[in-house]
Short mmCIF file of C-alpha atoms and ligand atoms in Angstrom, two decimals:
data_model
loop_
_atom_site.label_atom_id
_atom_site.label_comp_id
_atom_site.label_asym_id
_atom_site.label_seq_id
_atom_site.Cartn_x
_atom_site.Cartn_y
_atom_site.Cartn_z
CA MET E 1 -6.21 2.55 -25.88
CA ARG E 2 -2.98 3.16 -28.23
CA LEU E 3 -1.40 -0.39 -28.51
CA ASP E 4 2.18 1.28 -27.23
CA LYS E 5 0.57 2.77 -24.24
CA LEU E 6 -1.27 -0.49 -23.20
CA ILE E 7 1.90 -2.66 -23.51
CA ALA E 8 4.08 -0.17 -21.41
CA SER E 9 1.32 0.40 -18.66
CA GLN E 10 1.90 -3.15 -17.87
CA GLY E 11 5.25 -2.30 -16.48
CA LYS E 12 7.63 -4.90 -18.10
CA TYR E 13 8.68 -2.72 -21.30
CA SER E 14 9.27 0.86 -21.60
CA ARG E 15 7.51 2.94 -24.41
CA ASN E 16 10.71 2.82 -26.36
CA ASP E 17 11.16 -0.93 -25.86
CA VAL E 18 7.65 -1.26 -27.03
CA LYS E 19 8.27 0.85 -30.27
CA LYS E 20 11.19 -1.30 -31.11
CA LEU E 21 9.36 -4.60 -30.49
CA ILE E 22 6.51 -3.22 -32.84
CA ARG E 23 8.98 -2.10 -35.31
CA ASP E 24 10.87 -5.40 -35.10
CA GLY E 25 7.51 -7.06 -35.97
CA LEU E 26 7.33 -8.90 -32.50
CA VAL E 27 3.86 -7.60 -31.46
CA THR E 28 0.63 -9.23 -32.74
CA VAL E 29 -3.03 -8.07 -32.25
CA ASP E 30 -5.69 -10.62 -32.68
CA GLY E 31 -3.30 -12.93 -34.49
CA GLU E 32 -2.24 -9.88 -36.88
CA LYS E 33 1.30 -8.46 -36.86
CA ALA E 34 1.05 -4.84 -35.68
CA ALA E 35 1.99 -2.44 -38.19
CA THR E 36 2.38 0.61 -35.86
CA SER E 37 2.44 1.75 -32.51
CA ASP E 38 -0.55 3.97 -32.47
CA ILE E 39 -3.08 1.47 -33.51
CA GLN E 40 -5.97 1.33 -31.27
CA VAL E 41 -6.73 -1.72 -29.21
CA ASN E 42 -9.41 -2.74 -26.54
CA PRO E 43 -7.58 -3.57 -23.49
CA GLU E 44 -10.25 -5.94 -22.18
CA THR E 45 -10.83 -7.84 -25.60
CA SER E 46 -7.94 -7.42 -27.83
CA GLU E 47 -5.41 -10.41 -27.89
CA VAL E 48 -2.10 -8.96 -27.72
CA VAL E 49 1.16 -11.11 -27.96
CA VAL E 50 4.57 -9.61 -27.13
CA ASP E 51 7.67 -11.19 -28.19
CA GLY E 52 5.84 -14.71 -27.95
CA THR E 53 4.04 -13.98 -24.72
CA PRO E 54 0.46 -13.04 -24.48
CA LEU E 55 -0.15 -9.81 -22.59
CA CYS E 56 -2.31 -10.54 -19.47
CA TYR E 57 -3.75 -7.02 -19.14
CA ARG E 58 -4.52 -5.71 -15.54
CA GLU E 59 -5.71 -2.03 -15.27
CA HIS E 60 -4.33 -1.89 -11.71
CA VAL E 61 -2.07 -3.76 -9.51
CA TYR E 62 -2.37 -4.07 -5.65
CA ILE E 63 0.79 -5.16 -3.54
CA MET E 64 1.34 -6.13 -0.03
CA LEU E 65 4.74 -5.25 1.26
CA ASN E 66 6.08 -6.25 4.59
CA LYS E 67 8.07 -3.04 5.35
CA PRO E 68 11.27 -3.28 7.27
CA ALA E 69 12.46 -0.65 9.60
CA GLY E 70 14.57 2.11 7.85
CA VAL E 71 12.74 2.09 4.56
CA VAL E 72 10.69 5.34 3.96
CA SER E 73 7.10 5.34 2.29
CA ALA E 74 7.86 7.54 -0.45
CA THR E 75 8.15 7.13 -4.35
CA ASP E 76 11.58 8.43 -4.32
CA ASP E 77 14.22 9.59 -1.98
CA ARG E 78 17.82 10.66 -2.57
CA GLU E 79 19.28 9.31 0.75
CA HIS E 80 17.10 6.38 1.78
CA GLU E 81 15.66 3.27 0.35
CA THR E 82 12.00 3.57 -0.55
CA VAL E 83 8.96 0.96 -0.40
CA LEU E 84 9.04 1.16 -4.20
CA ASP E 85 12.72 0.00 -4.25
CA LEU E 86 11.50 -3.17 -2.65
CA VAL E 87 8.83 -3.89 -5.53
CA PRO E 88 10.31 -6.83 -7.72
CA ASP E 89 10.64 -6.08 -11.35
CA GLY E 90 7.70 -8.35 -12.30
CA LEU E 91 5.31 -6.26 -10.30
CA LYS E 92 6.74 -2.95 -11.25
CA ARG E 93 4.86 -0.48 -13.42
CA PRO E 94 4.32 3.43 -13.91
CA GLY E 95 2.14 5.03 -11.27
CA LEU E 96 2.86 3.01 -8.31
CA PHE E 97 2.64 4.72 -5.01
CA PRO E 98 2.14 3.64 -1.21
CA ALA E 99 -1.41 3.92 -0.14
CA GLY E 100 -0.83 5.38 3.25
CA ARG E 101 2.67 6.08 4.87
CA LEU E 102 4.25 4.25 7.66
CA ASP E 103 7.05 6.11 9.63
CA ALA E 104 10.63 5.07 8.68
CA ASP E 105 10.89 3.15 11.97
CA THR E 106 7.37 1.53 11.64
CA THR E 107 7.27 -1.88 10.07
CA GLY E 108 4.60 -4.05 8.66
CA PHE E 109 1.70 -3.83 5.90
CA VAL E 110 2.07 -1.28 3.43
CA LEU E 111 -0.23 -1.46 0.34
CA ILE E 112 1.31 -0.34 -2.82
CA THR E 113 -0.84 0.34 -5.83
CA ASP E 114 -1.31 2.48 -8.89
CA ASP E 115 -5.10 2.90 -8.34
CA GLY E 116 -5.79 6.21 -6.88
CA ASP E 117 -9.53 5.71 -6.23
CA PHE E 118 -8.99 2.47 -4.49
CA ALA E 119 -6.28 4.38 -2.12
CA HIS E 120 -8.60 7.14 -1.39
CA LYS E 121 -11.46 4.68 -0.49
CA ILE E 122 -9.22 2.71 1.92
CA LEU E 123 -7.62 6.08 3.43
CA SER E 124 -10.57 8.29 3.83
CA PRO E 125 -11.72 8.17 7.59
CA LYS E 126 -15.26 8.56 6.33
CA ASN E 127 -15.10 4.95 4.87
CA HIS E 128 -14.12 3.43 8.12
CA VAL E 129 -11.46 1.16 7.02
CA GLU E 130 -9.50 0.03 10.11
CA LYS E 131 -5.76 -0.01 10.22
CA THR E 132 -4.59 -2.39 12.80
CA TYR E 133 -1.24 -1.90 14.65
CA ILE E 134 0.71 -3.66 17.38
CA ALA E 135 2.58 -0.94 19.64
CA GLU E 136 4.96 -1.74 22.30
CA LEU E 137 4.97 0.85 24.89
CA ALA E 138 7.68 2.49 27.54
CA ASP E 139 5.40 2.35 30.51
CA PRO E 140 2.30 0.33 31.44
CA ILE E 141 -0.97 1.39 29.92
CA SER E 142 -3.83 2.24 32.52
CA GLU E 143 -7.63 1.62 32.10
CA ASP E 144 -7.94 5.43 32.04
CA ASP E 145 -5.76 5.71 29.20
CA VAL E 146 -7.64 2.94 27.21
CA GLU E 147 -10.71 4.78 27.93
CA LYS E 148 -9.38 8.04 26.72
CA LEU E 149 -7.94 6.60 23.43
CA GLU E 150 -11.49 4.74 22.85
CA SER E 151 -13.46 7.80 23.33
CA GLY E 152 -11.34 9.92 21.00
CA ILE E 153 -8.35 11.39 22.52
CA VAL E 154 -7.16 15.05 22.13
CA LEU E 155 -3.53 15.35 21.12
CA LYS E 156 -0.97 17.80 22.67
CA ASP E 157 -1.70 20.31 19.76
CA GLU E 158 -5.56 20.15 20.45
CA THR E 159 -6.34 18.01 17.63
CA ARG E 160 -9.18 15.52 18.65
CA CYS E 161 -8.74 11.83 17.12
CA LEU E 162 -11.67 9.66 16.22
CA PRO E 163 -12.25 6.87 18.72
CA ALA E 164 -9.66 3.90 18.54
CA LYS E 165 -10.23 0.33 19.46
CA ILE E 166 -7.86 -0.97 21.92
CA ASN E 167 -7.09 -4.59 22.88
CA VAL E 168 -4.53 -4.68 25.70
CA LEU E 169 -2.18 -7.66 25.13
CA ASP E 170 -0.04 -7.18 28.16
CA GLU E 171 0.58 -3.97 30.34
CA ARG E 172 3.14 -2.70 27.78
CA LYS E 173 1.76 -4.07 24.62
CA ILE E 174 -1.46 -3.16 22.84
CA GLU E 175 -3.34 -3.75 19.59
CA ILE E 176 -4.77 -0.45 18.37
CA LYS E 177 -7.22 0.20 15.55
CA ILE E 178 -7.67 3.43 13.83
CA CYS E 179 -9.32 4.84 10.68
CA GLU E 180 -7.53 7.94 10.25
CA GLY E 181 -3.85 8.48 8.95
CA LYS E 182 -2.56 11.69 10.69
CA TYR E 183 1.02 12.38 11.03
CA HIS E 184 2.59 10.04 13.49
CA GLN E 185 -0.88 9.48 14.64
CA ILE E 186 -0.27 6.48 17.01
CA LYS E 187 2.78 7.89 18.65
CA ARG E 188 1.11 11.21 19.24
CA MET E 189 -2.02 9.47 20.58
CA ILE E 190 0.14 7.44 22.94
CA ALA E 191 2.22 10.60 23.84
CA ALA E 192 -1.10 12.16 24.79
CA THR E 193 -1.51 9.69 27.52
CA GLY E 194 1.88 10.56 28.87
CA ASN E 195 3.47 7.22 27.54
CA ARG E 196 5.67 6.51 24.45
CA VAL E 197 5.75 3.97 21.55
CA LEU E 198 8.96 2.05 21.37
CA VAL E 199 8.09 -0.39 18.55
CA LEU E 200 5.13 -0.11 16.11
CA LYS E 201 4.00 -2.70 13.45
CA ARG E 202 0.95 -2.44 11.13
CA THR E 203 -0.68 -6.02 10.97
CA LYS E 204 -3.87 -5.49 9.12
CA MET E 205 -5.63 -3.12 6.60
CA GLY E 206 -9.26 -3.52 6.89
CA GLY E 207 -10.09 -7.23 7.20
CA LEU E 208 -6.76 -8.31 5.49
CA PRO E 209 -4.00 -9.39 7.77
CA LEU E 210 -0.42 -9.15 6.72
CA ASP E 211 0.68 -12.56 5.31
CA ILE E 212 2.63 -14.25 8.20
CA ASP E 213 4.76 -15.86 5.43
CA LEU E 214 6.00 -12.57 3.85
CA LEU E 215 9.46 -12.03 5.18
CA PRO E 216 10.41 -8.26 6.05
CA GLY E 217 11.21 -6.60 2.82
CA ASN E 218 9.23 -8.98 0.51
CA CYS E 219 6.16 -8.14 -1.50
CA ARG E 220 3.39 -10.09 -3.01
CA GLU E 221 0.34 -9.41 -4.95
CA ILE E 222 -2.96 -9.03 -3.28
CA THR E 223 -5.58 -11.09 -4.88
CA GLN E 224 -8.98 -9.73 -6.06
CA GLU E 225 -10.68 -11.67 -3.45
CA GLU E 226 -8.38 -10.23 -0.62
CA LEU E 227 -9.01 -6.75 -2.02
CA GLY E 228 -12.65 -7.24 -1.24
CA VAL E 229 -11.69 -8.29 2.47
CA ILE E 230 -9.92 -4.80 2.90
CA THR E 231 -12.98 -2.87 2.54
CA THR E 232 -15.42 -5.23 4.32
N1 URA Q 1 0.98 6.11 13.60
C1 URA Q 1 2.40 6.40 13.76
O1 URA Q 1 2.69 7.07 14.75
N2 URA Q 1 3.21 6.13 12.90
C2 URA Q 1 3.05 5.14 11.91
O2 URA Q 1 3.92 4.99 11.13
C3 URA Q 1 1.60 4.78 11.71
C4 URA Q 1 0.71 5.18 12.55
#
């Protein structure tokens, strides 16, 4: 990979910053001052030092955000704050996007990454990665509603959903697990039972729960070990 591309891909410096750093003699590769921006380096094995700090190369980043209400799951938006606006500078890099969207009024776990293959893996219903939500409902849920949701409810527009898993926490509060990500899916599933979602929070992706120490609006990196937990 080109040296300037490698350094810029890690987020801290823009391509122009990198060119200047190299011109100013502030970048070394394997102990030698880098003469030009276009020299080829091996991201895994070359030791790159930028302005005195060794570059710790990571191909991709995976971020857990506790999304507050009112923030949109987009990469940019003229009017509203986006989930990417909440990523701190130290974790920002080109190509980040939310892997799966939550509605503006839904809170909780949003995974932000620059790894398209991983996003596809966790979002495709074929891979059965469950997303867990807590939903507070306007009316009590009946056993019949639970059965409909668990056997694959048909939405008002005739779309059939895959079977969900329901855990009734109290008569107006459920934990619901789904493997799909249709538009407003849980709200529409609950609407199909004649009920309404008042509050919705995503609490888990696959086997990985939202970190209870992460305050609304805060992000932290997901470790390699935790990544494995998502897909198992
Ligand atoms: N289902 C919804 O209805 N909304 C969300 O934000 C997520 C799942």
